[in-house]
Amino acid sequence: MNKIKTMLIEDHNVFREGLKKLLELEENIKVVAEAGSCQEAMAKISKDVDVILMDIGLPDGDGLDLVSKIKTQYPQIKHVALTTYDDPIFIKKAMECGVKGFVPKYAFFDEIKSAIVMTYRGGSYLYPGLNADTLLNLADSGLSEKDIQLLQLLTSGRSQKEIATELFISLSTFRRRLREIFSKLNVHSVEEALTIAVRKGIIK
């Protein structure tokens, strides 16, 4: 197997250096570039990179925006997110941007290595503990992040007017968005929408 040419994007120098040393001990992985910010990453990225292992929370920009920019220039590069997020909504959004692997920063090194290898081979990697069924349900439902937020707020028992105020939208806009959610879930009431969303694991 050819060595997987890997780029590290991580703003914490100590963590990045430690990870680099561990990766370089692997026979099938070679670290060819590293960066600590979005700007530095864009300056160092090249077609020679196979897989990018990156922190999503970077100091000078949104890591998902960076993924989108890189995918535009180098669509063949695979992306693995090092993240502290385990929110399925965030994971779904990252998948839509082109991220194929998700590993928490507290993971064992073997999990990180597996994510790199599996994404390089064309697969995807969701670390143990993430509910993949929930992600599929989210994708199938067609609900957006804002839709989920609205549904979650409805479980609080507050009035529609109170929730609209919290979301900084008018009551008419709230009701329009609610009708759109009903249409996506093929239901006719708030009770039905919440029942389906809870059953599918979309909200808690």
mmCIF file of C-alpha atoms in Angstrom:
data_model
loop_
_atom_site.group_PDB
_atom_site.id
_atom_site.type_symbol
_atom_site.label_atom_id
_atom_site.label_comp_id
_atom_site.label_asym_id
_atom_site.label_seq_id
_atom_site.Cartn_x
_atom_site.Cartn_y
_atom_site.Cartn_z
ATOM 1 C CA MET A 1 0.000 0.000 0.000
ATOM 2 C CA ASN A 2 1.280 3.495 -0.872
ATOM 3 C CA LYS A 3 1.811 5.858 2.003
ATOM 4 C CA ILE A 4 -1.213 8.010 2.716
ATOM 5 C CA LYS A 5 -0.020 11.609 2.331
ATOM 6 C CA THR A 6 -1.667 13.402 5.229
ATOM 7 C CA MET A 7 -1.983 17.074 6.147
ATOM 8 C CA LEU A 8 -2.598 18.174 9.755
ATOM 9 C CA ILE A 9 -4.609 21.334 10.458
ATOM 10 C CA GLU A 10 -4.673 22.046 14.191
ATOM 11 C CA ASP A 11 -4.058 25.327 16.031
ATOM 12 C CA HIS A 12 -2.775 23.781 19.274
ATOM 13 C CA ASN A 13 0.915 23.262 18.567
ATOM 14 C CA VAL A 14 1.596 20.686 21.285
ATOM 15 C CA PHE A 15 -1.345 18.517 20.245
ATOM 16 C CA ARG A 16 -0.401 18.808 16.561
ATOM 17 C CA GLU A 17 3.246 17.914 17.182
ATOM 18 C CA GLY A 18 2.301 14.923 19.303
ATOM 19 C CA LEU A 19 -0.126 13.675 16.693
ATOM 20 C CA LYS A 20 2.430 14.183 13.949
ATOM 21 C CA LYS A 21 4.998 12.053 15.776
ATOM 22 C CA LEU A 22 2.491 9.243 16.281
ATOM 23 C CA LEU A 23 1.421 9.298 12.633
ATOM 24 C CA GLU A 24 4.991 9.234 11.403
ATOM 25 C CA LEU A 25 5.526 5.963 13.277
ATOM 26 C CA GLU A 26 2.972 4.341 10.957
ATOM 27 C CA GLU A 27 4.394 2.580 7.894
ATOM 28 C CA ASN A 28 1.493 3.547 5.645
ATOM 29 C CA ILE A 29 1.059 7.223 6.650
ATOM 30 C CA LYS A 30 3.253 10.201 5.840
ATOM 31 C CA VAL A 31 2.649 13.737 7.125
ATOM 32 C CA VAL A 32 3.388 16.005 4.161
ATOM 33 C CA ALA A 33 2.079 19.347 5.486
ATOM 34 C CA GLU A 34 0.736 21.001 8.615
ATOM 35 C CA ALA A 35 -1.003 24.251 9.476
ATOM 36 C CA GLY A 36 -2.442 26.034 12.480
ATOM 37 C CA SER A 37 -5.042 28.240 10.804
ATOM 38 C CA CYS A 38 -7.343 28.515 7.788
ATOM 39 C CA GLN A 39 -5.039 31.033 6.129
ATOM 40 C CA GLU A 40 -1.960 28.885 6.605
ATOM 41 C CA ALA A 41 -3.826 25.803 5.394
ATOM 42 C CA MET A 42 -4.860 27.479 2.137
ATOM 43 C CA ALA A 43 -1.262 28.566 1.578
ATOM 44 C CA LYS A 44 0.133 25.060 2.111
ATOM 45 C CA ILE A 45 -2.532 22.822 0.574
ATOM 46 C CA SER A 46 -1.537 21.013 -2.627
ATOM 47 C CA LYS A 47 -2.695 18.234 -4.933
ATOM 48 C CA ASP A 48 -0.159 15.917 -3.270
ATOM 49 C CA VAL A 49 -2.330 15.608 -0.146
ATOM 50 C CA ASP A 50 -4.532 12.500 0.129
ATOM 51 C CA VAL A 51 -6.226 13.085 3.484
ATOM 52 C CA ILE A 52 -6.610 16.146 5.695
ATOM 53 C CA LEU A 53 -6.926 15.562 9.437
ATOM 54 C CA MET A 54 -8.249 18.825 10.810
ATOM 55 C CA ASP A 55 -9.667 20.607 13.791
ATOM 56 C CA ILE A 56 -13.003 22.206 12.888
ATOM 57 C CA GLY A 57 -12.638 24.999 15.462
ATOM 58 C CA LEU A 58 -9.866 27.154 14.009
ATOM 59 C CA PRO A 59 -8.916 30.627 15.298
ATOM 60 C CA ASP A 60 -9.335 32.577 12.057
ATOM 61 C CA GLY A 61 -12.432 31.053 10.490
ATOM 62 C CA ASP A 62 -15.008 28.295 10.235
ATOM 63 C CA GLY A 63 -13.407 24.910 9.609
ATOM 64 C CA LEU A 64 -16.380 23.789 7.519
ATOM 65 C CA ASP A 65 -15.957 26.810 5.251
ATOM 66 C CA LEU A 66 -12.330 25.765 4.856
ATOM 67 C CA VAL A 67 -13.405 22.245 3.854
ATOM 68 C CA SER A 68 -15.708 23.701 1.191
ATOM 69 C CA LYS A 69 -12.929 25.898 -0.219
ATOM 70 C CA ILE A 70 -10.470 23.012 -0.371
ATOM 71 C CA LYS A 71 -13.068 20.710 -1.969
ATOM 72 C CA THR A 72 -13.586 23.301 -4.707
ATOM 73 C CA GLN A 73 -9.890 23.284 -5.611
ATOM 74 C CA TYR A 74 -8.991 19.696 -4.747
ATOM 75 C CA PRO A 75 -12.137 17.527 -4.823
ATOM 76 C CA GLN A 76 -10.094 14.326 -4.552
ATOM 77 C CA ILE A 77 -8.797 15.139 -1.061
ATOM 78 C CA LYS A 78 -10.562 13.346 1.806
ATOM 79 C CA HIS A 79 -11.350 15.131 5.076
ATOM 80 C CA VAL A 80 -11.364 13.801 8.637
ATOM 81 C CA ALA A 81 -12.616 16.102 11.391
ATOM 82 C CA LEU A 82 -10.993 16.163 14.796
ATOM 83 C CA THR A 83 -13.794 17.540 16.886
ATOM 84 C CA THR A 84 -15.215 18.078 20.330
ATOM 85 C CA TYR A 85 -18.753 18.057 18.883
ATOM 86 C CA ASP A 86 -20.957 14.972 19.005
ATOM 87 C CA ASP A 87 -24.151 16.785 17.992
ATOM 88 C CA PRO A 88 -25.763 14.886 15.088
ATOM 89 C CA ILE A 89 -26.932 18.191 13.569
ATOM 90 C CA PHE A 90 -23.353 19.432 13.377
ATOM 91 C CA ILE A 91 -22.146 16.092 12.005
ATOM 92 C CA LYS A 92 -24.832 16.154 9.307
ATOM 93 C CA LYS A 93 -23.791 19.686 8.320
ATOM 94 C CA ALA A 94 -20.146 18.612 8.140
ATOM 95 C CA MET A 95 -21.049 15.615 5.980
ATOM 96 C CA GLU A 96 -22.867 17.928 3.583
ATOM 97 C CA CYS A 97 -19.656 19.994 3.316
ATOM 98 C CA GLY A 98 -17.679 16.891 2.344
ATOM 99 C CA VAL A 99 -16.234 15.597 5.621
ATOM 100 C CA LYS A 100 -16.007 11.782 5.560
ATOM 101 C CA GLY A 101 -14.540 10.977 8.971
ATOM 102 C CA PHE A 102 -15.290 12.140 12.519
ATOM 103 C CA VAL A 103 -13.040 11.489 15.489
ATOM 104 C CA PRO A 104 -13.201 13.176 18.907
ATOM 105 C CA LYS A 105 -10.000 14.694 20.261
ATOM 106 C CA TYR A 106 -10.164 12.365 23.245
ATOM 107 C CA ALA A 107 -10.149 9.279 20.984
ATOM 108 C CA PHE A 108 -7.463 6.626 21.101
ATOM 109 C CA PHE A 109 -4.848 6.969 18.381
ATOM 110 C CA ASP A 110 -6.028 3.752 16.712
ATOM 111 C CA GLU A 111 -9.389 5.423 16.016
ATOM 112 C CA ILE A 112 -7.672 8.389 14.354
ATOM 113 C CA LYS A 113 -5.548 6.047 12.270
ATOM 114 C CA SER A 114 -8.599 4.016 11.243
ATOM 115 C CA ALA A 115 -10.422 7.175 10.172
ATOM 116 C CA ILE A 116 -7.520 8.226 7.943
ATOM 117 C CA VAL A 117 -7.183 4.808 6.313
ATOM 118 C CA MET A 118 -10.913 4.251 5.789
ATOM 119 C CA THR A 119 -11.555 7.664 4.251
ATOM 120 C CA TYR A 120 -8.480 7.289 2.036
ATOM 121 C CA ARG A 121 -9.949 4.044 0.711
ATOM 122 C CA GLY A 122 -13.187 5.827 -0.175
ATOM 123 C CA GLY A 123 -15.206 4.950 2.898
ATOM 124 C CA SER A 124 -16.362 6.984 5.872
ATOM 125 C CA TYR A 125 -15.692 6.763 9.586
ATOM 126 C CA LEU A 126 -18.018 7.636 12.457
ATOM 127 C CA TYR A 127 -16.413 7.076 15.830
ATOM 128 C CA PRO A 128 -18.046 4.608 18.206
ATOM 129 C CA GLY A 129 -20.832 6.212 20.214
ATOM 130 C CA LEU A 130 -22.216 8.346 17.422
ATOM 131 C CA ASN A 131 -25.681 7.207 16.446
ATOM 132 C CA ALA A 132 -25.459 6.685 12.690
ATOM 133 C CA ASP A 133 -29.182 5.862 12.546
ATOM 134 C CA THR A 134 -29.946 9.348 13.833
ATOM 135 C CA LEU A 135 -27.858 10.864 11.046
ATOM 136 C CA LEU A 136 -29.735 8.831 8.457
ATOM 137 C CA ASN A 137 -33.055 9.900 9.928
ATOM 138 C CA LEU A 138 -31.968 13.538 9.771
ATOM 139 C CA ALA A 139 -30.958 13.185 6.156
ATOM 140 C CA ASP A 140 -34.185 11.393 5.252
ATOM 141 C CA SER A 141 -36.376 13.961 7.006
ATOM 142 C CA GLY A 142 -35.011 16.906 5.036
ATOM 143 C CA LEU A 143 -35.059 19.016 8.202
ATOM 144 C CA SER A 144 -32.560 21.848 8.495
ATOM 145 C CA GLU A 145 -30.582 22.844 11.579
ATOM 146 C CA LYS A 146 -33.061 25.703 12.154
ATOM 147 C CA ASP A 147 -35.985 23.278 11.840
ATOM 148 C CA ILE A 148 -34.492 21.069 14.556
ATOM 149 C CA GLN A 149 -33.893 24.073 16.793
ATOM 150 C CA LEU A 150 -37.521 25.136 16.435
ATOM 151 C CA LEU A 151 -38.804 21.646 17.190
ATOM 152 C CA GLN A 152 -36.562 21.360 20.228
ATOM 153 C CA LEU A 153 -37.889 24.663 21.579
ATOM 154 C CA LEU A 154 -41.454 23.401 21.141
ATOM 155 C CA THR A 155 -40.749 20.655 23.677
ATOM 156 C CA SER A 156 -40.244 23.325 26.380
ATOM 157 C CA GLY A 157 -43.955 24.028 26.644
ATOM 158 C CA ARG A 158 -43.561 27.719 25.829
ATOM 159 C CA SER A 159 -46.057 29.484 23.596
ATOM 160 C CA GLN A 160 -45.417 30.017 19.890
ATOM 161 C CA LYS A 161 -45.114 33.760 20.503
ATOM 162 C CA GLU A 162 -42.464 33.221 23.201
ATOM 163 C CA ILE A 163 -40.450 30.901 20.946
ATOM 164 C CA ALA A 164 -40.721 33.305 18.009
ATOM 165 C CA THR A 165 -39.359 36.084 20.236
ATOM 166 C CA GLU A 166 -36.437 33.902 21.323
ATOM 167 C CA LEU A 167 -35.647 33.115 17.670
ATOM 168 C CA PHE A 168 -35.911 36.817 16.736
ATOM 169 C CA ILE A 169 -38.605 36.156 14.138
ATOM 170 C CA SER A 170 -42.201 37.293 13.768
ATOM 171 C CA LEU A 171 -45.075 35.056 14.778
ATOM 172 C CA SER A 172 -46.164 34.809 11.130
ATOM 173 C CA THR A 173 -42.657 33.684 10.128
ATOM 174 C CA PHE A 174 -42.677 31.145 12.951
ATOM 175 C CA ARG A 175 -45.977 29.729 11.735
ATOM 176 C CA ARG A 176 -44.767 29.581 8.135
ATOM 177 C CA ARG A 177 -41.667 27.652 9.193
ATOM 178 C CA LEU A 178 -43.836 25.342 11.275
ATOM 179 C CA ARG A 179 -46.009 24.590 8.238
ATOM 180 C CA GLU A 180 -42.865 23.790 6.243
ATOM 181 C CA ILE A 181 -41.764 21.341 8.955
ATOM 182 C CA PHE A 182 -45.204 19.702 8.901
ATOM 183 C CA SER A 183 -44.855 19.262 5.154
ATOM 184 C CA LYS A 184 -41.377 17.696 5.462
ATOM 185 C CA LEU A 185 -42.550 15.257 8.123
ATOM 186 C CA ASN A 186 -45.952 14.679 6.492
ATOM 187 C CA VAL A 187 -47.869 15.584 9.663
ATOM 188 C CA HIS A 188 -50.638 18.046 10.545
ATOM 189 C CA SER A 189 -49.943 19.107 14.125
ATOM 190 C CA VAL A 190 -47.196 20.025 16.568
ATOM 191 C CA GLU A 191 -47.934 16.899 18.597
ATOM 192 C CA GLU A 192 -47.450 14.645 15.564
ATOM 193 C CA ALA A 193 -44.255 16.452 14.562
ATOM 194 C CA LEU A 194 -42.730 16.118 18.023
ATOM 195 C CA THR A 195 -43.751 12.465 18.311
ATOM 196 C CA ILE A 196 -42.041 11.569 15.025
ATOM 197 C CA ALA A 197 -38.965 13.691 15.785
ATOM 198 C CA VAL A 198 -38.486 12.046 19.181
ATOM 199 C CA ARG A 199 -39.091 8.550 17.802
ATOM 200 C CA LYS A 200 -36.476 9.055 15.098
ATOM 201 C CA GLY A 201 -33.962 10.501 17.549
ATOM 202 C CA ILE A 202 -33.961 13.889 15.819
ATOM 203 C CA ILE A 203 -34.747 15.684 19.092
ATOM 204 C CA LYS A 204 -34.529 14.595 22.699
#
